[in-house]
């Protein structure tokens, strides 16, 4: 008898026994007879993978976003997804991660040091390069898929940079951005949209590089706004001062879905709760965007993942249904407080990264691999297995 048959027989026996004892309803018996969700296996491979990253969106922040936006727990769209686990985010030499190590581990399968972008732990921040670690985006480029990265943050910030660049220091924006135009695999990111235009320009200027010189050298315009990118440009690069993440994501999705071989899309939205309302609202808005994107894809050939690069020091320690979660926020905001700890009526925020595991939720082909406790490097394996790819050595 196969393991699956044994599980079904055991579940049915348990259900029959419960009903015979009178200690369970027919509904309970039916639930007991169902195979566990995590045992189901999706058929085939993913043609597309979409990774959503709430930067600093830990378990507490995701929960609080639901309560703030809807007045109740478990009301976010992603909280209805059937596959979930807890992702451990530590770097190789500490317990609390920054975005550089956190995202690098997710997209390369290799933990590194804080501050290091997609390089191995043999690197030292700001002093010595480590071995470049091949990202899932680089694998996608190598396999001929279309790729896209969208963020509300500077496009050179640690989280988006980890997908396309390699650096021993996340702060070297002037060296990071040009790497998007000199890819190690394929022709580089097809759709690249983020903010940080002024700061990136200043750092590149120190190296004798400008947006114009990059654009001319690679015959690829770098637009200052999303609206400036012509609809006919199938590979737009947008570095703006601010980004409308929803508009940028839907634009990217339309462009990537036009390809035949499939795509990888990475979307980041900042969820740090230094400002509690802003951070939680970003999670709620990202969740609505995820629901909209899900309605536009086929889950029979697409894997969607939601996670965070690290957690953050927020907790709900009070409040009642029918009352605003962020009671006292306006008074705190009016004080323009710069204190390390934000103390509202029902919420306290220690304005720092923390070491707790972060949620990882998934739906679509290959989503059943997201379950239990695991290191964040497991999410790289989930994406690679969904695509049907085996990591290559020596890259």
mmCIF file of C-alpha atoms in Angstrom:
data_model
loop_
_atom_site.group_PDB
_atom_site.id
_atom_site.type_symbol
_atom_site.label_atom_id
_atom_site.label_comp_id
_atom_site.label_asym_id
_atom_site.label_seq_id
_atom_site.Cartn_x
_atom_site.Cartn_y
_atom_site.Cartn_z
ATOM 1 C CA UNK A 1 0.000 0.000 0.000
ATOM 2 C CA UNK A 2 1.356 3.450 -0.898
ATOM 3 C CA UNK A 3 2.040 6.163 1.745
ATOM 4 C CA UNK A 4 -0.856 8.215 0.346
ATOM 5 C CA UNK A 5 -3.221 5.217 0.679
ATOM 6 C CA UNK A 6 -2.062 4.638 4.242
ATOM 7 C CA UNK A 7 -2.765 8.264 5.140
ATOM 8 C CA UNK A 8 -6.248 8.086 3.623
ATOM 9 C CA UNK A 9 -7.068 4.806 5.398
ATOM 10 C CA UNK A 10 -5.850 6.228 8.719
ATOM 11 C CA UNK A 11 -7.876 9.395 8.266
ATOM 12 C CA UNK A 12 -11.021 7.433 7.378
ATOM 13 C CA UNK A 13 -10.568 5.116 10.336
ATOM 14 C CA UNK A 14 -10.212 8.090 12.651
ATOM 15 C CA UNK A 15 -13.336 9.707 11.206
ATOM 16 C CA UNK A 16 -15.397 6.501 11.574
ATOM 17 C CA UNK A 17 -14.195 6.021 15.120
ATOM 18 C CA UNK A 18 -15.094 9.560 16.096
ATOM 19 C CA UNK A 19 -18.576 9.251 14.644
ATOM 20 C CA UNK A 20 -19.155 5.889 16.343
ATOM 21 C CA UNK A 21 -18.167 7.344 19.707
ATOM 22 C CA UNK A 22 -20.631 10.183 19.275
ATOM 23 C CA UNK A 23 -17.871 12.634 20.078
ATOM 24 C CA UNK A 24 -17.729 14.281 16.691
ATOM 25 C CA UNK A 25 -20.166 15.609 14.142
ATOM 26 C CA UNK A 26 -20.374 14.435 10.528
ATOM 27 C CA UNK A 27 -18.634 17.670 9.559
ATOM 28 C CA UNK A 28 -15.705 16.829 11.843
ATOM 29 C CA UNK A 29 -15.526 13.338 10.365
ATOM 30 C CA UNK A 30 -15.416 14.723 6.851
ATOM 31 C CA UNK A 31 -12.643 17.129 7.815
ATOM 32 C CA UNK A 32 -10.664 14.295 9.390
ATOM 33 C CA UNK A 33 -11.003 12.221 6.217
ATOM 34 C CA UNK A 34 -9.505 14.914 4.011
ATOM 35 C CA UNK A 35 -5.791 14.550 3.215
ATOM 36 C CA UNK A 36 -3.666 17.340 4.758
ATOM 37 C CA UNK A 37 -3.224 20.301 2.426
ATOM 38 C CA UNK A 38 0.542 20.047 2.580
ATOM 39 C CA UNK A 39 0.476 16.490 1.195
ATOM 40 C CA UNK A 40 -1.077 17.510 -2.112
ATOM 41 C CA UNK A 41 1.369 17.833 -4.988
ATOM 42 C CA UNK A 42 0.909 20.228 -7.879
ATOM 43 C CA UNK A 43 1.269 18.895 -11.380
ATOM 44 C CA UNK A 44 3.825 20.211 -13.828
ATOM 45 C CA UNK A 45 6.211 23.100 -13.658
ATOM 46 C CA UNK A 46 5.736 26.806 -13.257
ATOM 47 C CA UNK A 47 6.021 28.919 -16.364
ATOM 48 C CA UNK A 48 5.975 32.069 -14.235
ATOM 49 C CA UNK A 49 6.985 33.026 -10.697
ATOM 50 C CA UNK A 50 5.960 36.233 -8.919
ATOM 51 C CA UNK A 51 7.731 37.093 -5.658
ATOM 52 C CA UNK A 52 6.162 39.781 -3.472
ATOM 53 C CA UNK A 53 8.374 41.180 -0.734
ATOM 54 C CA UNK A 54 7.058 43.331 2.110
ATOM 55 C CA UNK A 55 10.300 44.819 3.412
ATOM 56 C CA UNK A 56 10.177 44.340 7.216
ATOM 57 C CA UNK A 57 6.727 42.733 6.961
ATOM 58 C CA UNK A 58 6.947 40.291 9.856
ATOM 59 C CA UNK A 59 4.100 38.224 11.318
ATOM 60 C CA UNK A 60 3.074 40.941 13.771
ATOM 61 C CA UNK A 61 3.011 43.603 11.065
ATOM 62 C CA UNK A 62 0.941 41.479 8.686
ATOM 63 C CA UNK A 63 -1.554 40.779 11.483
ATOM 64 C CA UNK A 64 -1.684 44.457 12.464
ATOM 65 C CA UNK A 65 -2.244 45.497 8.843
ATOM 66 C CA UNK A 66 -5.377 43.357 8.723
ATOM 67 C CA UNK A 67 -6.667 44.776 12.006
ATOM 68 C CA UNK A 68 -5.928 48.371 10.984
ATOM 69 C CA UNK A 69 -7.396 48.077 7.471
ATOM 70 C CA UNK A 70 -10.426 45.897 8.215
ATOM 71 C CA UNK A 71 -10.986 45.994 11.966
ATOM 72 C CA UNK A 72 -10.505 42.232 12.218
ATOM 73 C CA UNK A 73 -7.700 39.670 12.017
ATOM 74 C CA UNK A 74 -7.272 37.364 9.015
ATOM 75 C CA UNK A 75 -8.910 39.664 6.476
ATOM 76 C CA UNK A 76 -5.957 40.138 4.132
ATOM 77 C CA UNK A 77 -6.102 38.370 0.792
ATOM 78 C CA UNK A 78 -2.802 36.608 1.366
ATOM 79 C CA UNK A 79 -4.083 35.252 4.679
ATOM 80 C CA UNK A 80 -6.497 33.102 2.681
ATOM 81 C CA UNK A 81 -3.708 31.371 0.761
ATOM 82 C CA UNK A 82 -3.484 27.664 1.639
ATOM 83 C CA UNK A 83 0.279 27.242 1.855
ATOM 84 C CA UNK A 84 2.294 28.955 4.545
ATOM 85 C CA UNK A 85 5.397 28.630 6.638
ATOM 86 C CA UNK A 86 7.784 30.620 8.801
ATOM 87 C CA UNK A 87 11.025 31.776 7.250
ATOM 88 C CA UNK A 88 14.102 32.262 9.437
ATOM 89 C CA UNK A 89 16.170 35.248 8.278
ATOM 90 C CA UNK A 90 19.496 35.383 10.160
ATOM 91 C CA UNK A 91 22.830 36.202 8.462
ATOM 92 C CA UNK A 92 25.809 33.869 8.852
ATOM 93 C CA UNK A 93 27.349 35.669 11.830
ATOM 94 C CA UNK A 94 24.422 37.150 13.772
ATOM 95 C CA UNK A 95 20.735 36.690 14.548
ATOM 96 C CA UNK A 96 19.162 39.895 13.191
ATOM 97 C CA UNK A 97 19.172 40.417 9.429
ATOM 98 C CA UNK A 98 19.195 43.499 7.275
ATOM 99 C CA UNK A 99 17.631 43.628 3.828
ATOM 100 C CA UNK A 100 20.884 42.846 2.026
ATOM 101 C CA UNK A 101 21.440 39.450 3.603
ATOM 102 C CA UNK A 102 17.709 38.762 3.883
ATOM 103 C CA UNK A 103 16.930 39.246 0.204
ATOM 104 C CA UNK A 104 20.212 37.765 -1.009
ATOM 105 C CA UNK A 105 19.393 34.537 0.836
ATOM 106 C CA UNK A 106 15.916 34.398 -0.715
ATOM 107 C CA UNK A 107 17.066 34.919 -4.294
ATOM 108 C CA UNK A 108 20.376 32.983 -4.213
ATOM 109 C CA UNK A 109 19.871 30.267 -1.598
ATOM 110 C CA UNK A 110 23.019 31.414 0.238
ATOM 111 C CA UNK A 111 23.089 33.309 3.523
ATOM 112 C CA UNK A 112 25.725 36.011 3.773
ATOM 113 C CA UNK A 113 26.731 38.968 5.972
ATOM 114 C CA UNK A 114 24.528 41.965 6.599
ATOM 115 C CA UNK A 115 25.283 44.700 4.110
ATOM 116 C CA UNK A 116 26.476 42.292 1.395
ATOM 117 C CA UNK A 117 24.553 41.954 -1.870
ATOM 118 C CA UNK A 118 24.362 38.463 -3.460
ATOM 119 C CA UNK A 119 27.890 37.471 -2.562
ATOM 120 C CA UNK A 120 28.967 34.543 -0.431
ATOM 121 C CA UNK A 121 30.000 34.724 3.224
ATOM 122 C CA UNK A 122 33.656 34.848 2.142
ATOM 123 C CA UNK A 123 33.084 38.541 1.462
ATOM 124 C CA UNK A 124 33.510 41.324 3.992
ATOM 125 C CA UNK A 125 31.329 44.398 3.870
ATOM 126 C CA UNK A 126 33.094 47.318 2.283
ATOM 127 C CA UNK A 127 36.479 45.603 2.343
ATOM 128 C CA UNK A 128 36.543 42.414 0.310
ATOM 129 C CA UNK A 129 34.358 40.873 -2.395
ATOM 130 C CA UNK A 130 32.869 37.480 -1.787
ATOM 131 C CA UNK A 131 32.064 34.857 -4.392
ATOM 132 C CA UNK A 132 29.156 36.077 -6.555
ATOM 133 C CA UNK A 133 26.084 33.964 -5.867
ATOM 134 C CA UNK A 134 23.785 33.307 -8.810
ATOM 135 C CA UNK A 135 20.311 34.763 -8.346
ATOM 136 C CA UNK A 136 17.038 33.245 -9.456
ATOM 137 C CA UNK A 137 16.686 36.251 -11.764
ATOM 138 C CA UNK A 138 20.013 35.374 -13.377
ATOM 139 C CA UNK A 139 18.823 31.778 -13.820
ATOM 140 C CA UNK A 140 15.662 33.137 -15.438
ATOM 141 C CA UNK A 141 17.746 35.267 -17.795
ATOM 142 C CA UNK A 142 19.944 32.283 -18.612
ATOM 143 C CA UNK A 143 16.847 30.236 -19.488
ATOM 144 C CA UNK A 144 15.462 32.937 -21.757
ATOM 145 C CA UNK A 145 12.581 34.089 -19.550
ATOM 146 C CA UNK A 146 11.516 37.704 -19.247
ATOM 147 C CA UNK A 147 12.319 39.353 -15.910
ATOM 148 C CA UNK A 148 11.060 42.343 -13.977
ATOM 149 C CA UNK A 149 11.835 44.164 -10.732
ATOM 150 C CA UNK A 150 9.510 46.785 -9.266
ATOM 151 C CA UNK A 151 9.975 48.667 -5.976
ATOM 152 C CA UNK A 152 8.857 51.808 -4.210
ATOM 153 C CA UNK A 153 12.387 52.049 -2.819
ATOM 154 C CA UNK A 154 15.507 53.184 -4.698
ATOM 155 C CA UNK A 155 16.166 50.619 -7.418
ATOM 156 C CA UNK A 156 19.683 50.245 -5.985
ATOM 157 C CA UNK A 157 18.499 49.608 -2.437
ATOM 158 C CA UNK A 158 19.429 46.262 -0.906
ATOM 159 C CA UNK A 159 16.241 44.336 -1.682
ATOM 160 C CA UNK A 160 15.882 45.054 -5.421
ATOM 161 C CA UNK A 161 19.659 45.166 -5.947
ATOM 162 C CA UNK A 162 20.046 41.624 -4.636
ATOM 163 C CA UNK A 163 18.153 40.329 -7.673
ATOM 164 C CA UNK A 164 20.468 41.745 -10.368
ATOM 165 C CA UNK A 165 23.715 42.948 -8.736
ATOM 166 C CA UNK A 166 26.622 41.731 -6.621
ATOM 167 C CA UNK A 167 28.440 44.004 -4.175
ATOM 168 C CA UNK A 168 30.326 43.803 -0.905
ATOM 169 C CA UNK A 169 28.511 46.930 0.297
ATOM 170 C CA UNK A 170 24.834 47.716 -0.138
ATOM 171 C CA UNK A 171 25.657 51.412 0.017
ATOM 172 C CA UNK A 172 27.667 51.474 -3.229
ATOM 173 C CA UNK A 173 24.735 52.624 -5.353
ATOM 174 C CA UNK A 174 27.012 54.186 -7.946
ATOM 175 C CA UNK A 175 28.520 50.762 -8.643
ATOM 176 C CA UNK A 176 25.330 48.745 -8.209
ATOM 177 C CA UNK A 177 23.048 50.431 -10.746
ATOM 178 C CA UNK A 178 25.346 50.074 -13.795
ATOM 179 C CA UNK A 179 25.416 46.303 -13.191
ATOM 180 C CA UNK A 180 21.847 46.177 -14.504
ATOM 181 C CA UNK A 181 23.303 47.068 -17.921
ATOM 182 C CA UNK A 182 26.170 44.564 -17.826
ATOM 183 C CA UNK A 183 24.457 41.325 -16.808
ATOM 184 C CA UNK A 184 26.341 38.093 -16.194
ATOM 185 C CA UNK A 185 23.539 36.095 -17.851
ATOM 186 C CA UNK A 186 21.110 36.893 -20.643
ATOM 187 C CA UNK A 187 20.381 40.467 -21.575
ATOM 188 C CA UNK A 188 19.614 41.674 -18.053
ATOM 189 C CA UNK A 189 16.431 42.742 -16.297
ATOM 190 C CA UNK A 190 13.757 43.454 -18.891
ATOM 191 C CA UNK A 191 11.563 45.730 -16.771
ATOM 192 C CA UNK A 192 13.329 47.720 -14.048
ATOM 193 C CA UNK A 193 11.275 50.283 -12.124
ATOM 194 C CA UNK A 194 12.141 52.032 -8.869
ATOM 195 C CA UNK A 195 12.873 55.325 -7.158
ATOM 196 C CA UNK A 196 16.032 57.053 -5.891
ATOM 197 C CA UNK A 197 16.828 59.041 -9.022
ATOM 198 C CA UNK A 198 18.705 61.952 -7.439
ATOM 199 C CA UNK A 199 20.720 59.927 -4.936
ATOM 200 C CA UNK A 200 21.765 57.329 -7.515
ATOM 201 C CA UNK A 201 22.814 60.059 -9.952
ATOM 202 C CA UNK A 202 24.987 61.698 -7.305
ATOM 203 C CA UNK A 203 26.789 58.447 -6.505
ATOM 204 C CA UNK A 204 27.296 57.553 -10.165
ATOM 205 C CA UNK A 205 28.675 61.025 -10.873
ATOM 206 C CA UNK A 206 31.464 60.382 -8.389
ATOM 207 C CA UNK A 207 32.473 57.465 -10.648
ATOM 208 C CA UNK A 208 32.183 59.517 -13.833
ATOM 209 C CA UNK A 209 28.915 57.844 -14.882
ATOM 210 C CA UNK A 210 25.524 59.398 -15.651
ATOM 211 C CA UNK A 211 22.105 58.204 -16.738
ATOM 212 C CA UNK A 212 22.758 59.623 -20.197
ATOM 213 C CA UNK A 213 26.130 57.902 -20.581
ATOM 214 C CA UNK A 214 24.688 54.572 -19.481
ATOM 215 C CA UNK A 215 21.688 54.931 -21.782
ATOM 216 C CA UNK A 216 23.850 55.823 -24.771
ATOM 217 C CA UNK A 217 26.411 53.084 -24.135
ATOM 218 C CA UNK A 218 23.742 50.398 -23.968
ATOM 219 C CA UNK A 219 21.139 51.935 -26.284
ATOM 220 C CA UNK A 220 18.565 51.791 -23.510
ATOM 221 C CA UNK A 221 16.800 54.958 -22.288
ATOM 222 C CA UNK A 222 16.452 55.527 -18.544
ATOM 223 C CA UNK A 223 13.184 57.335 -17.902
ATOM 224 C CA UNK A 224 12.530 59.752 -15.041
ATOM 225 C CA UNK A 225 8.862 58.782 -14.672
ATOM 226 C CA UNK A 226 6.716 55.776 -15.471
ATOM 227 C CA UNK A 227 4.531 57.932 -17.691
ATOM 228 C CA UNK A 228 7.549 58.957 -19.773
ATOM 229 C CA UNK A 229 8.261 55.362 -20.792
ATOM 230 C CA UNK A 230 6.538 54.784 -24.172
ATOM 231 C CA UNK A 231 4.014 51.981 -24.365
ATOM 232 C CA UNK A 232 6.017 50.552 -27.249
ATOM 233 C CA UNK A 233 9.136 50.080 -25.128
ATOM 234 C CA UNK A 234 9.061 46.420 -24.126
ATOM 235 C CA UNK A 235 12.104 46.742 -21.826
ATOM 236 C CA UNK A 236 11.661 50.010 -19.919
ATOM 237 C CA UNK A 237 14.039 51.238 -17.235
ATOM 238 C CA UNK A 238 12.463 53.808 -14.936
ATOM 239 C CA UNK A 239 14.356 55.524 -12.130
ATOM 240 C CA UNK A 240 12.029 58.128 -10.670
ATOM 241 C CA UNK A 241 11.848 60.208 -7.525
ATOM 242 C CA UNK A 242 8.707 58.339 -6.444
ATOM 243 C CA UNK A 243 6.958 55.233 -7.765
ATOM 244 C CA UNK A 244 3.303 54.230 -7.866
ATOM 245 C CA UNK A 245 3.851 50.539 -7.107
ATOM 246 C CA UNK A 246 0.432 49.441 -8.328
ATOM 247 C CA UNK A 247 0.738 51.189 -11.685
ATOM 248 C CA UNK A 248 4.329 50.017 -12.116
ATOM 249 C CA UNK A 249 3.511 46.399 -11.245
ATOM 250 C CA UNK A 250 0.559 46.179 -13.604
ATOM 251 C CA UNK A 251 2.649 47.766 -16.376
ATOM 252 C CA UNK A 252 5.410 45.238 -15.742
ATOM 253 C CA UNK A 253 2.951 42.346 -15.656
ATOM 254 C CA UNK A 254 1.464 43.322 -19.013
ATOM 255 C CA UNK A 255 4.910 43.458 -20.593
ATOM 256 C CA UNK A 256 6.117 40.191 -19.085
ATOM 257 C CA UNK A 257 2.957 38.281 -19.947
ATOM 258 C CA UNK A 258 3.544 39.114 -23.602
ATOM 259 C CA UNK A 259 6.503 36.721 -23.686
ATOM 260 C CA UNK A 260 6.224 33.086 -24.768
ATOM 261 C CA UNK A 261 8.691 31.387 -22.408
ATOM 262 C CA UNK A 262 7.424 32.754 -19.111
ATOM 263 C CA UNK A 263 8.718 35.291 -16.621
ATOM 264 C CA UNK A 264 10.001 36.119 -13.155
ATOM 265 C CA UNK A 265 8.580 39.234 -11.504
ATOM 266 C CA UNK A 266 9.807 40.608 -8.165
ATOM 267 C CA UNK A 267 7.770 43.316 -6.423
ATOM 268 C CA UNK A 268 8.881 45.068 -3.233
ATOM 269 C CA UNK A 269 6.882 47.472 -1.088
ATOM 270 C CA UNK A 270 8.407 48.979 2.041
ATOM 271 C CA UNK A 271 6.686 47.846 5.259
ATOM 272 C CA UNK A 272 8.952 49.274 7.962
ATOM 273 C CA UNK A 273 6.720 50.562 10.741
ATOM 274 C CA UNK A 274 8.928 53.396 12.010
ATOM 275 C CA UNK A 275 5.744 55.246 11.111
ATOM 276 C CA UNK A 276 3.090 52.683 12.123
ATOM 277 C CA UNK A 277 0.297 53.929 9.881
ATOM 278 C CA UNK A 278 2.474 54.267 6.805
ATOM 279 C CA UNK A 279 4.062 50.847 7.184
ATOM 280 C CA UNK A 280 0.814 49.002 7.886
ATOM 281 C CA UNK A 281 -1.005 50.842 5.093
ATOM 282 C CA UNK A 282 1.707 49.750 2.667
ATOM 283 C CA UNK A 283 1.118 46.119 3.634
ATOM 284 C CA UNK A 284 -2.632 46.514 3.149
ATOM 285 C CA UNK A 285 -2.073 48.184 -0.232
ATOM 286 C CA UNK A 286 0.397 45.502 -1.297
ATOM 287 C CA UNK A 287 -2.144 42.868 -0.317
ATOM 288 C CA UNK A 288 -4.789 44.490 -2.525
ATOM 289 C CA UNK A 289 -2.290 44.618 -5.367
ATOM 290 C CA UNK A 290 -1.516 40.927 -4.893
ATOM 291 C CA UNK A 291 -5.215 40.112 -5.171
ATOM 292 C CA UNK A 292 -5.406 42.136 -8.381
ATOM 293 C CA UNK A 293 -2.361 40.423 -9.852
ATOM 294 C CA UNK A 294 -3.722 37.007 -8.891
ATOM 295 C CA UNK A 295 -6.887 37.734 -10.853
ATOM 296 C CA UNK A 296 -4.754 38.311 -13.951
ATOM 297 C CA UNK A 297 -2.658 35.128 -13.866
ATOM 298 C CA UNK A 298 -3.284 31.415 -14.303
ATOM 299 C CA UNK A 299 -2.347 29.574 -11.116
ATOM 300 C CA UNK A 300 -2.013 26.356 -13.122
ATOM 301 C CA UNK A 301 1.253 27.703 -14.540
ATOM 302 C CA UNK A 302 2.169 30.466 -12.078
ATOM 303 C CA UNK A 303 3.629 30.410 -8.564
ATOM 304 C CA UNK A 304 2.983 33.414 -6.328
ATOM 305 C CA UNK A 305 4.944 33.918 -3.103
ATOM 306 C CA UNK A 306 4.628 36.544 -0.383
ATOM 307 C CA UNK A 307 7.312 36.992 2.257
ATOM 308 C CA UNK A 308 9.602 39.484 3.994
ATOM 309 C CA UNK A 309 13.361 39.904 4.224
ATOM 310 C CA UNK A 310 13.311 40.414 7.992
ATOM 311 C CA UNK A 311 10.965 41.239 10.831
ATOM 312 C CA UNK A 312 10.423 44.482 12.735
ATOM 313 C CA UNK A 313 9.701 45.468 16.324
ATOM 314 C CA UNK A 314 5.929 45.998 16.294
ATOM 315 C CA UNK A 315 3.390 44.511 18.677
ATOM 316 C CA UNK A 316 -0.302 44.922 19.432
ATOM 317 C CA UNK A 317 -0.762 44.962 23.189
ATOM 318 C CA UNK A 318 -4.251 46.409 23.530
ATOM 319 C CA UNK A 319 -7.404 47.415 21.710
ATOM 320 C CA UNK A 320 -10.988 46.327 21.248
ATOM 321 C CA UNK A 321 -13.124 45.518 18.241
ATOM 322 C CA UNK A 322 -14.897 48.556 16.875
ATOM 323 C CA UNK A 323 -12.127 50.927 17.972
ATOM 324 C CA UNK A 324 -9.237 52.241 15.844
ATOM 325 C CA UNK A 325 -6.107 50.159 16.230
ATOM 326 C CA UNK A 326 -3.801 53.174 16.009
ATOM 327 C CA UNK A 327 -5.502 55.217 18.733
ATOM 328 C CA UNK A 328 -3.161 58.071 19.666
ATOM 329 C CA UNK A 329 -1.361 58.088 16.310
ATOM 330 C CA UNK A 330 -2.322 61.665 15.405
ATOM 331 C CA UNK A 331 -1.054 63.017 18.710
ATOM 332 C CA UNK A 332 2.213 61.112 18.296
ATOM 333 C CA UNK A 333 2.582 62.376 14.729
ATOM 334 C CA UNK A 334 1.936 65.958 15.835
ATOM 335 C CA UNK A 335 4.804 65.676 18.316
ATOM 336 C CA UNK A 336 7.080 64.654 15.449
ATOM 337 C CA UNK A 337 8.625 62.264 17.880
ATOM 338 C CA UNK A 338 12.010 60.799 17.049
ATOM 339 C CA UNK A 339 12.080 58.470 20.037
ATOM 340 C CA UNK A 340 13.337 54.930 19.543
ATOM 341 C CA UNK A 341 10.105 53.434 20.887
ATOM 342 C CA UNK A 342 6.706 54.549 19.581
ATOM 343 C CA UNK A 343 4.035 54.145 22.265
ATOM 344 C CA UNK A 344 0.440 54.363 21.062
ATOM 345 C CA UNK A 345 -2.662 53.300 22.964
ATOM 346 C CA UNK A 346 -2.766 49.777 21.542
ATOM 347 C CA UNK A 347 0.480 49.437 19.637
ATOM 348 C CA UNK A 348 4.147 49.670 20.544
ATOM 349 C CA UNK A 349 6.907 49.884 17.966
ATOM 350 C CA UNK A 350 10.551 49.347 18.785
ATOM 351 C CA UNK A 351 12.045 50.974 15.718
ATOM 352 C CA UNK A 352 14.508 48.259 14.829
ATOM 353 C CA UNK A 353 14.851 45.047 12.868
ATOM 354 C CA UNK A 354 14.212 41.902 14.891
ATOM 355 C CA UNK A 355 15.140 38.239 14.621
ATOM 356 C CA UNK A 356 11.704 36.593 14.592
ATOM 357 C CA UNK A 357 10.735 34.437 11.648
ATOM 358 C CA UNK A 358 8.678 36.098 8.950
ATOM 359 C CA UNK A 359 5.625 34.732 7.121
ATOM 360 C CA UNK A 360 6.004 32.960 3.810
ATOM 361 C CA UNK A 361 2.762 32.327 1.945
ATOM 362 C CA UNK A 362 2.255 30.817 -1.485
ATOM 363 C CA UNK A 363 -0.356 29.812 -4.015
ATOM 364 C CA UNK A 364 -0.188 28.233 -7.448
ATOM 365 C CA UNK A 365 2.022 25.601 -9.006
ATOM 366 C CA UNK A 366 4.733 24.468 -6.582
ATOM 367 C CA UNK A 367 3.189 26.312 -3.625
ATOM 368 C CA UNK A 368 2.891 23.143 -1.531
ATOM 369 C CA UNK A 369 6.643 23.334 -0.838
ATOM 370 C CA UNK A 370 6.047 26.376 1.385
ATOM 371 C CA UNK A 371 5.263 24.830 4.756
ATOM 372 C CA UNK A 372 6.707 24.511 8.256
ATOM 373 C CA UNK A 373 9.724 26.279 9.671
ATOM 374 C CA UNK A 374 12.646 26.762 7.280
ATOM 375 C CA UNK A 375 15.610 29.036 6.575
ATOM 376 C CA UNK A 376 14.907 31.797 4.083
ATOM 377 C CA UNK A 377 17.237 30.052 1.628
ATOM 378 C CA UNK A 378 14.469 27.462 1.180
ATOM 379 C CA UNK A 379 12.441 29.986 -0.820
ATOM 380 C CA UNK A 380 15.160 29.990 -3.481
ATOM 381 C CA UNK A 381 14.781 26.221 -3.672
ATOM 382 C CA UNK A 382 10.998 26.566 -3.925
ATOM 383 C CA UNK A 383 11.290 28.892 -6.911
ATOM 384 C CA UNK A 384 13.967 26.819 -8.614
ATOM 385 C CA UNK A 385 12.011 23.583 -8.193
ATOM 386 C CA UNK A 386 8.841 25.248 -9.426
ATOM 387 C CA UNK A 387 10.672 26.219 -12.616
ATOM 388 C CA UNK A 388 12.199 22.741 -12.796
ATOM 389 C CA UNK A 389 15.774 24.046 -12.617
ATOM 390 C CA UNK A 390 18.785 22.605 -10.817
ATOM 391 C CA UNK A 391 21.292 25.074 -9.350
ATOM 392 C CA UNK A 392 24.589 24.985 -11.219
ATOM 393 C CA UNK A 393 27.914 24.934 -9.418
ATOM 394 C CA UNK A 394 30.722 27.382 -9.916
ATOM 395 C CA UNK A 395 28.538 30.368 -10.862
#
